[in-house]
Amino acid sequence: MLSKGTYEEIEGFKSTNVGELQTGHDLKKRYEENKVLEEIIKKIEKRYLKIEQEYKKVFGGKFFEETYQQLSSSKEVINMDWQEKYLDKLDQNITEMKQSLRDTENRIAQMINQTLSEIRDRDNQRHQEFLHINQKVDYFTNSVDKKIDEIRKEIKEDRKWIIGIAVTTILGVAAMVITVLLK
Amino acid sequence: MNYKLDGLNLVVVFSDTGKHAIEINELTNLFTKEAPAIFWDNQIPTSPGIISYQISGFDISIFENRYQIQSKAIDGDIPSYFQKTLKKALLAAKTRYAIAYGFNFYFSYKESREVKDIFNITIRPTSFSYQPATFLKLTFKKEDALFIIEVSDGKPALGVHINIHHDENLVLEVLAEKIEEKLSNDFEATKQLLSEVFGIAK
């Protein structure tokens, strides 16, 4: 029988609602996340035990025992209440830890995104600079090529003049020699 | 408006973490042609466990006190082997007590319509603008079951998820015996509810 009638009331511990169809991959991811959480909880429990031991060392084991005895000597209801409160507290701590982990995960994801974005921006900037330098080199190369072409052209022209002068000189000298011989 | 079943699952909520009492050997040979991928640490009873038949698209998982058996749909319908496999999976944990159980059905619609169109929500374009990827939740009750419908748009097609929640205390051996009938009844009720809520017929 439905003891509670609305969606909000069955949300939580007894809910059977799974919002999205999970693939095997989704389940595996969830499994891995849970394993990480388990490790953290184990560490916290270990630390808690250590604190408890330290406390016992200082108070000679009296603090916890006395507190517990006081509670158990009272009515059973109080004892149950204590246990429930302890479990609630533990539950709350775990929930807070999970939330804190999620927040940390979000912060790390944000940092990664920001860093990636900066890297991308810098990369784009470097690319633009590279393109600019490339353009300059192209312009310089074209200019040098043009100059070389001009120099070649000038050398060609000069060569023509030199050959002309040389031929004229040879012909002049030959004419002079012939004139001398004929006389 | 044509709708298609994409997948379904059964979620059983144990009264406590029941992993240690699940006969894992009975869950590793459910399909003769496929060996499953197993993530199941028996040393830690509170840790999660997964048995995944990736080719068949059939997965069994336990997270905390939730035992989930799920399958992808075949040709828009419940696979023929699902009922019997579901029963076997429940019998693997037959000594455990459930405090609730429920089916989840996931449908998609070929016609990409937005949630606002289904319910004829019209607003003046000058006042507010509609944001896609809207999510809407409706709750209905029939006999002892609670029907929660979630409609969402924007993800390649319109999707409807229905959860049929049964708040019932029973041992899994008993649930296994009547699960085929429950699945059949709940699926029929789901289709009826879809027709009535959206005014659609397959």
Short mmCIF file of C-alpha atoms in Angstrom, two decimals:
data_model
loop_
_atom_site.label_atom_id
_atom_site.label_comp_id
_atom_site.label_asym_id
_atom_site.label_seq_id
_atom_site.Cartn_x
_atom_site.Cartn_y
_atom_site.Cartn_z
CA MET A 1 0.00 0.00 0.00
CA LEU A 2 1.14 3.51 -0.69
CA SER A 3 1.63 5.04 2.68
CA LYS A 4 2.55 8.35 1.15
CA GLY A 5 0.85 9.79 -1.83
CA THR A 6 2.95 12.41 -3.51
CA TYR A 7 6.12 12.36 -5.50
CA GLU A 8 7.98 14.53 -2.97
CA GLU A 9 7.11 12.16 -0.15
CA ILE A 10 8.56 9.08 -1.79
CA GLU A 11 11.65 10.93 -3.00
CA GLY A 12 14.77 9.81 -1.22
CA PHE A 13 15.33 6.52 0.52
CA LYS A 14 12.50 4.58 -1.14
CA SER A 15 12.46 6.22 -4.56
CA THR A 16 12.58 3.90 -7.57
CA ASN A 17 12.75 6.77 -10.02
CA VAL A 18 15.78 6.65 -12.32
CA GLY A 19 15.57 9.78 -14.47
CA GLU A 20 17.61 8.66 -17.45
CA LEU A 21 18.24 5.35 -19.13
CA GLN A 22 21.73 4.42 -18.04
CA THR A 23 24.05 2.54 -20.32
CA GLY A 24 26.60 0.00 -19.10
CA HIS A 25 29.19 2.76 -19.51
CA ASP A 26 27.16 5.14 -17.26
CA LEU A 27 26.88 2.43 -14.61
CA LYS A 28 30.61 1.75 -14.74
CA LYS A 29 31.34 5.46 -14.32
CA ARG A 30 29.01 5.59 -11.33
CA TYR A 31 30.71 2.48 -9.93
CA GLU A 32 34.12 4.12 -10.20
CA GLU A 33 32.85 7.31 -8.54
CA ASN A 34 31.42 5.24 -5.71
CA LYS A 35 34.71 3.41 -5.26
CA VAL A 36 36.49 6.74 -4.89
CA LEU A 37 33.93 7.83 -2.29
CA GLU A 38 34.36 4.55 -0.44
CA GLU A 39 38.08 5.11 -0.18
CA ILE A 40 37.48 8.60 1.21
CA ILE A 41 34.93 7.34 3.74
CA LYS A 42 37.36 4.61 4.82
CA LYS A 43 40.04 7.22 5.39
CA ILE A 44 37.63 9.38 7.40
CA GLU A 45 36.58 6.38 9.51
CA LYS A 46 40.20 5.53 10.15
CA ARG A 47 40.86 9.11 11.21
CA TYR A 48 37.78 9.08 13.42
CA LEU A 49 39.01 5.91 15.16
CA LYS A 50 42.37 7.53 15.70
CA ILE A 51 40.74 10.57 17.31
CA GLU A 52 38.65 8.27 19.49
CA GLN A 53 41.78 6.43 20.60
CA GLU A 54 43.55 9.71 21.38
CA TYR A 55 40.54 10.83 23.38
CA LYS A 56 40.53 7.58 25.33
CA LYS A 57 44.23 8.00 26.00
CA VAL A 58 43.68 11.48 27.45
CA PHE A 59 40.52 10.74 29.43
CA GLY A 60 41.45 7.16 30.31
CA GLY A 61 38.58 5.79 28.31
CA LYS A 62 36.15 7.55 30.60
CA PHE A 63 34.68 10.12 28.29
CA PHE A 64 33.03 7.77 25.83
CA GLU A 65 32.16 5.13 28.39
CA GLU A 66 30.61 7.59 30.80
CA THR A 67 28.67 9.35 28.10
CA TYR A 68 27.46 6.02 26.80
CA GLN A 69 26.61 4.74 30.28
CA GLN A 70 24.66 7.88 31.01
CA LEU A 71 22.72 7.42 27.83
CA SER A 72 22.12 3.68 28.28
CA SER A 73 21.12 4.09 31.93
CA SER A 74 18.38 6.44 30.79
CA LYS A 75 15.35 5.10 29.07
CA GLU A 76 15.78 3.00 25.95
CA VAL A 77 14.01 5.69 23.98
CA ILE A 78 16.79 8.12 24.73
CA ASN A 79 19.31 5.52 23.65
CA MET A 80 17.51 5.00 20.39
CA ASP A 81 17.28 8.72 20.01
CA TRP A 82 21.03 9.01 20.50
CA GLN A 83 21.71 6.32 17.94
CA GLU A 84 19.32 7.89 15.49
CA LYS A 85 20.91 11.27 16.01
CA TYR A 86 24.35 9.75 15.54
CA LEU A 87 23.25 8.02 12.35
CA ASP A 88 21.56 11.20 11.14
CA LYS A 89 24.72 13.12 11.86
CA LEU A 90 26.82 10.51 10.06
CA ASP A 91 24.42 10.57 7.15
CA GLN A 92 24.52 14.35 7.09
CA ASN A 93 28.33 14.29 7.18
CA ILE A 94 28.48 11.87 4.28
CA THR A 95 26.00 13.98 2.31
CA GLU A 96 28.04 17.08 3.03
CA MET A 97 31.19 15.26 2.01
CA LYS A 98 29.60 14.13 -1.23
CA GLN A 99 28.44 17.68 -1.91
CA SER A 100 31.86 19.04 -1.08
CA LEU A 101 33.45 16.51 -3.44
CA ARG A 102 31.02 17.49 -6.17
CA ASP A 103 31.81 21.16 -5.58
CA THR A 104 35.52 20.41 -5.73
CA GLU A 105 35.01 18.42 -8.90
CA ASN A 106 33.09 21.34 -10.40
CA ARG A 107 35.78 23.79 -9.35
CA ILE A 108 38.50 21.60 -10.88
CA ALA A 109 36.45 21.22 -14.07
CA GLN A 110 36.03 25.00 -14.17
CA MET A 111 39.76 25.50 -13.64
CA ILE A 112 40.57 23.01 -16.38
CA ASN A 113 38.13 24.73 -18.73
CA GLN A 114 39.58 28.13 -17.90
CA THR A 115 43.14 26.89 -18.39
CA LEU A 116 42.22 25.20 -21.66
CA SER A 117 40.52 28.38 -22.79
CA GLU A 118 43.64 30.41 -21.93
CA ILE A 119 45.85 27.90 -23.73
CA ARG A 120 43.54 28.10 -26.74
CA ASP A 121 43.63 31.91 -26.67
CA ARG A 122 47.41 31.92 -26.46
CA ASP A 123 47.62 29.35 -29.20
CA ASN A 124 45.40 31.52 -31.41
CA GLN A 125 47.55 34.53 -30.58
CA ARG A 126 50.73 32.62 -31.47
CA HIS A 127 49.09 31.43 -34.67
CA GLN A 128 48.18 35.01 -35.62
CA GLU A 129 51.73 36.13 -34.89
CA PHE A 130 53.10 33.29 -36.95
CA LEU A 131 50.80 34.23 -39.83
CA HIS A 132 51.92 37.85 -39.55
CA ILE A 133 55.61 36.86 -39.57
CA ASN A 134 54.97 34.55 -42.52
CA GLN A 135 53.35 37.42 -44.37
CA LYS A 136 56.34 39.63 -43.65
CA VAL A 137 58.79 36.96 -44.80
CA ASP A 138 56.77 36.50 -48.00
CA TYR A 139 56.80 40.24 -48.62
CA PHE A 140 60.55 40.40 -47.94
CA THR A 141 61.25 37.39 -50.18
CA ASN A 142 59.21 38.94 -53.01
CA SER A 143 61.02 42.20 -52.62
CA VAL A 144 64.44 40.49 -52.69
CA ASP A 145 63.42 38.44 -55.75
CA LYS A 146 62.36 41.62 -57.49
CA LYS A 147 65.66 43.30 -56.67
CA ILE A 148 67.65 40.29 -57.90
CA ASP A 149 65.66 40.31 -61.14
CA GLU A 150 66.38 43.99 -61.58
CA ILE A 151 70.12 43.45 -60.96
CA ARG A 152 70.16 40.55 -63.44
CA LYS A 153 68.48 42.75 -66.01
CA GLU A 154 71.00 45.51 -65.42
CA ILE A 155 73.91 43.06 -65.69
CA LYS A 156 72.48 41.77 -68.96
CA GLU A 157 72.21 45.32 -70.32
CA ASP A 158 75.75 46.12 -69.15
CA ARG A 159 77.05 42.94 -70.76
CA LYS A 160 75.53 44.00 -74.09
CA TRP A 161 77.26 47.39 -73.87
CA ILE A 162 80.61 45.80 -72.95
CA ILE A 163 80.42 43.39 -75.90
CA GLY A 164 79.53 46.31 -78.21
CA ILE A 165 82.43 48.41 -76.95
CA ALA A 166 84.81 45.44 -77.23
CA VAL A 167 83.73 44.70 -80.81
CA THR A 168 84.04 48.39 -81.77
CA THR A 169 87.51 48.58 -80.19
CA ILE A 170 88.66 45.42 -82.03
CA LEU A 171 87.30 46.77 -85.32
CA GLY A 172 89.01 50.16 -84.71
CA VAL A 173 92.36 48.52 -83.92
CA ALA A 174 92.03 46.26 -87.00
CA ALA A 175 91.25 49.30 -89.20
CA MET A 176 94.33 51.09 -87.84
CA VAL A 177 96.57 48.05 -88.50
CA ILE A 178 95.26 47.69 -92.07
CA THR A 179 95.79 51.42 -92.73
CA VAL A 180 99.40 51.19 -91.50
CA LEU A 181 100.14 48.10 -93.59
CA LEU A 182 98.68 49.57 -96.78
CA LYS A 183 100.88 52.64 -96.47
CA MET B 1 2.44 10.84 -32.85
CA ASN B 2 4.69 7.77 -32.89
CA TYR B 3 6.56 6.76 -29.81
CA LYS B 4 9.18 4.11 -29.36
CA LEU B 5 10.39 2.33 -26.25
CA ASP B 6 14.16 2.80 -25.88
CA GLY B 7 14.71 0.87 -22.68
CA LEU B 8 13.35 -0.14 -19.34
CA ASN B 9 14.41 -1.19 -15.89
CA LEU B 10 13.19 -2.53 -12.61
CA VAL B 11 14.46 -0.93 -9.42
CA VAL B 12 14.05 -2.85 -6.18
CA VAL B 13 14.71 -1.00 -2.92
CA PHE B 14 16.01 -3.37 -0.24
CA SER B 15 15.30 -2.75 3.42
CA ASP B 16 19.09 -2.72 3.88
CA THR B 17 22.15 -3.13 1.69
CA GLY B 18 21.52 -6.58 0.27
CA LYS B 19 24.55 -7.16 -1.90
CA HIS B 20 26.05 -9.85 0.27
CA ALA B 21 22.95 -12.05 -0.13
CA ILE B 22 22.87 -11.90 -3.93
CA GLU B 23 23.97 -15.12 -5.59
CA ILE B 24 26.31 -13.61 -8.13
CA ASN B 25 26.95 -16.98 -9.82
CA GLU B 26 23.34 -17.03 -10.92
CA LEU B 27 23.77 -13.66 -12.63
CA THR B 28 26.88 -14.41 -14.67
CA ASN B 29 25.37 -16.93 -17.09
CA LEU B 30 22.05 -15.37 -17.98
CA PHE B 31 22.95 -15.31 -21.69
CA THR B 32 24.55 -18.34 -23.28
CA LYS B 33 26.19 -16.40 -26.11
CA GLU B 34 27.74 -13.67 -24.04
CA ALA B 35 29.98 -13.47 -21.01
CA PRO B 36 29.35 -10.38 -18.91
CA ALA B 37 31.74 -7.71 -17.68
CA ILE B 38 31.77 -8.00 -13.88
CA PHE B 39 32.51 -5.26 -11.37
CA TRP B 40 31.62 -6.90 -8.09
CA ASP B 41 33.73 -6.90 -4.97
CA ASN B 42 32.36 -9.48 -2.53
CA GLN B 43 34.82 -8.45 0.16
CA ILE B 44 33.03 -5.14 0.67
CA PRO B 45 29.29 -5.75 1.09
CA THR B 46 28.43 -2.07 0.94
CA SER B 47 30.33 -1.34 -2.26
CA PRO B 48 28.44 -1.14 -5.55
CA GLY B 49 28.33 -4.02 -8.04
CA ILE B 50 27.68 -4.27 -11.77
CA ILE B 51 27.16 -7.17 -14.15
CA SER B 52 27.00 -5.88 -17.68
CA TYR B 53 26.03 -7.84 -20.81
CA GLN B 54 27.19 -5.15 -23.20
CA ILE B 55 26.20 -6.82 -26.50
CA SER B 56 22.73 -7.72 -25.28
CA GLY B 57 22.34 -4.33 -23.58
CA PHE B 58 21.33 -5.97 -20.32
CA ASP B 59 22.74 -4.71 -17.02
CA ILE B 60 22.30 -5.62 -13.39
CA SER B 61 23.58 -3.27 -10.76
CA ILE B 62 23.39 -2.65 -7.06
CA PHE B 63 24.14 0.73 -5.52
CA GLU B 64 23.58 1.00 -1.78
CA ASN B 65 20.12 -0.55 -1.24
CA ARG B 66 18.96 -0.32 -4.86
CA TYR B 67 18.97 -3.40 -7.04
CA GLN B 68 18.49 -2.44 -10.67
CA ILE B 69 17.84 -4.73 -13.62
CA GLN B 70 17.70 -3.00 -16.97
CA SER B 71 17.59 -3.69 -20.66
CA LYS B 72 17.52 -1.78 -23.89
CA ALA B 73 14.40 -2.26 -25.99
CA ILE B 74 14.36 -4.27 -29.20
CA ASP B 75 12.34 -2.86 -32.12
CA GLY B 76 10.65 -0.43 -29.76
CA ASP B 77 9.34 -3.14 -27.50
CA ILE B 78 10.30 -5.11 -24.39
CA PRO B 79 12.77 -7.88 -25.40
CA SER B 80 11.16 -11.31 -25.41
CA TYR B 81 13.73 -12.70 -22.98
CA PHE B 82 13.39 -9.85 -20.49
CA GLN B 83 10.63 -11.27 -18.28
CA LYS B 84 12.37 -14.60 -17.68
CA THR B 85 15.79 -13.00 -17.19
CA LEU B 86 14.23 -10.52 -14.79
CA LYS B 87 12.74 -13.35 -12.78
CA LYS B 88 16.11 -15.14 -12.61
CA ALA B 89 17.81 -11.94 -11.47
CA LEU B 90 15.26 -11.50 -8.69
CA LEU B 91 15.58 -15.11 -7.60
CA ALA B 92 19.33 -14.58 -7.21
CA ALA B 93 18.40 -12.37 -4.25
CA LYS B 94 15.33 -14.31 -3.18
CA THR B 95 15.94 -14.04 0.56
CA ARG B 96 16.08 -10.25 0.60
CA TYR B 97 13.23 -8.03 1.65
CA ALA B 98 12.07 -5.20 -0.55
CA ILE B 99 10.39 -2.12 0.84
CA ALA B 100 9.54 -0.74 -2.60
CA TYR B 101 9.97 -1.54 -6.26
CA GLY B 102 9.21 0.19 -9.52
CA PHE B 103 9.56 0.05 -13.28
CA ASN B 104 11.05 2.81 -15.39
CA PHE B 105 10.12 3.01 -19.08
CA TYR B 106 11.99 5.33 -21.45
CA PHE B 107 10.29 6.42 -24.66
CA SER B 108 11.38 8.68 -27.50
CA TYR B 109 9.29 10.35 -30.18
CA LYS B 110 10.20 10.50 -33.82
CA GLU B 111 8.49 13.84 -34.25
CA SER B 112 10.67 16.36 -32.56
CA ARG B 113 8.13 18.39 -30.64
CA GLU B 114 8.66 20.66 -27.74
CA VAL B 115 7.02 20.17 -24.36
CA LYS B 116 5.06 23.41 -24.73
CA ASP B 117 3.45 22.13 -27.95
CA ILE B 118 2.15 18.97 -26.31
CA PHE B 119 0.29 20.91 -23.67
CA ASN B 120 -0.64 23.83 -25.95
CA ILE B 121 1.20 26.35 -23.84
CA THR B 122 1.12 29.61 -25.74
CA ILE B 123 2.70 32.83 -24.60
CA ARG B 124 2.95 36.20 -26.23
CA PRO B 125 6.32 36.38 -28.01
CA THR B 126 6.82 39.87 -26.64
CA SER B 127 6.52 38.83 -23.00
CA PHE B 128 8.66 35.70 -22.53
CA SER B 129 10.71 33.50 -24.81
CA TYR B 130 10.58 29.72 -24.64
CA GLN B 131 13.78 27.98 -23.60
CA PRO B 132 14.37 24.56 -25.17
CA ALA B 133 15.45 21.49 -23.17
CA THR B 134 12.45 21.96 -20.92
CA PHE B 135 11.58 19.34 -18.35
CA LEU B 136 8.09 18.70 -17.00
CA LYS B 137 6.99 16.30 -14.26
CA LEU B 138 3.48 14.98 -13.66
CA THR B 139 2.27 12.52 -11.02
CA PHE B 140 -0.74 10.17 -11.23
CA LYS B 141 -2.06 7.41 -9.03
CA LYS B 142 -3.82 4.17 -9.90
CA GLU B 143 -4.73 1.64 -7.25
CA ASP B 144 -1.52 1.21 -5.21
CA ALA B 145 0.89 2.48 -7.82
CA LEU B 146 2.25 5.96 -8.33
CA PHE B 147 2.94 7.01 -11.94
CA ILE B 148 5.53 9.73 -12.40
CA ILE B 149 5.84 11.09 -15.92
CA GLU B 150 8.82 13.20 -16.93
CA VAL B 151 8.75 14.86 -20.33
CA SER B 152 11.84 16.54 -21.73
CA ASP B 153 12.65 18.12 -25.07
CA GLY B 154 15.78 19.18 -26.86
CA LYS B 155 17.72 15.94 -26.73
CA PRO B 156 17.70 14.80 -30.21
CA ALA B 157 14.02 13.88 -29.91
CA LEU B 158 11.33 14.44 -27.35
CA GLY B 159 11.69 11.96 -24.49
CA VAL B 160 9.21 10.62 -22.00
CA HIS B 161 10.21 8.71 -18.91
CA ILE B 162 7.62 6.96 -16.76
CA ASN B 163 8.30 5.60 -13.32
CA ILE B 164 5.70 3.29 -11.79
CA HIS B 165 6.37 3.11 -8.09
CA HIS B 166 5.01 0.35 -5.84
CA ASP B 167 5.37 0.96 -2.13
CA GLU B 168 5.19 -2.65 -0.96
CA ASN B 169 7.00 -4.80 1.59
CA LEU B 170 7.73 -8.28 0.32
CA VAL B 171 10.43 -10.89 -0.01
CA LEU B 172 12.04 -11.06 -3.45
CA GLU B 173 11.07 -14.69 -3.96
CA VAL B 174 7.43 -13.58 -3.90
CA LEU B 175 8.13 -10.61 -6.15
CA ALA B 176 9.90 -12.90 -8.64
CA GLU B 177 6.81 -15.08 -8.93
CA LYS B 178 4.54 -12.21 -9.90
CA ILE B 179 7.00 -9.97 -11.73
CA GLU B 180 5.95 -11.06 -15.24
CA GLU B 181 2.34 -10.17 -14.53
CA LYS B 182 3.34 -6.90 -12.84
CA LEU B 183 5.50 -5.90 -15.79
CA SER B 184 2.77 -6.69 -18.27
CA ASN B 185 0.13 -4.78 -16.25
CA ASP B 186 2.36 -1.78 -15.65
CA PHE B 187 3.40 -1.58 -19.29
CA GLU B 188 -0.21 -1.68 -20.41
CA ALA B 189 -1.12 0.96 -17.84
CA THR B 190 1.80 3.07 -19.07
CA LYS B 191 0.58 2.92 -22.65
CA GLN B 192 -2.94 3.81 -21.52
CA LEU B 193 -1.61 6.75 -19.52
CA LEU B 194 0.46 7.95 -22.48
CA SER B 195 -2.64 7.85 -24.65
CA GLU B 196 -4.72 9.74 -22.13
CA VAL B 197 -2.15 12.35 -21.20
CA PHE B 198 -0.84 13.12 -24.64
CA GLY B 199 -3.89 12.09 -26.63
CA ILE B 200 -1.81 9.73 -28.70
CA ALA B 201 -2.26 6.21 -30.00
CA LYS B 202 0.44 3.96 -31.29
#
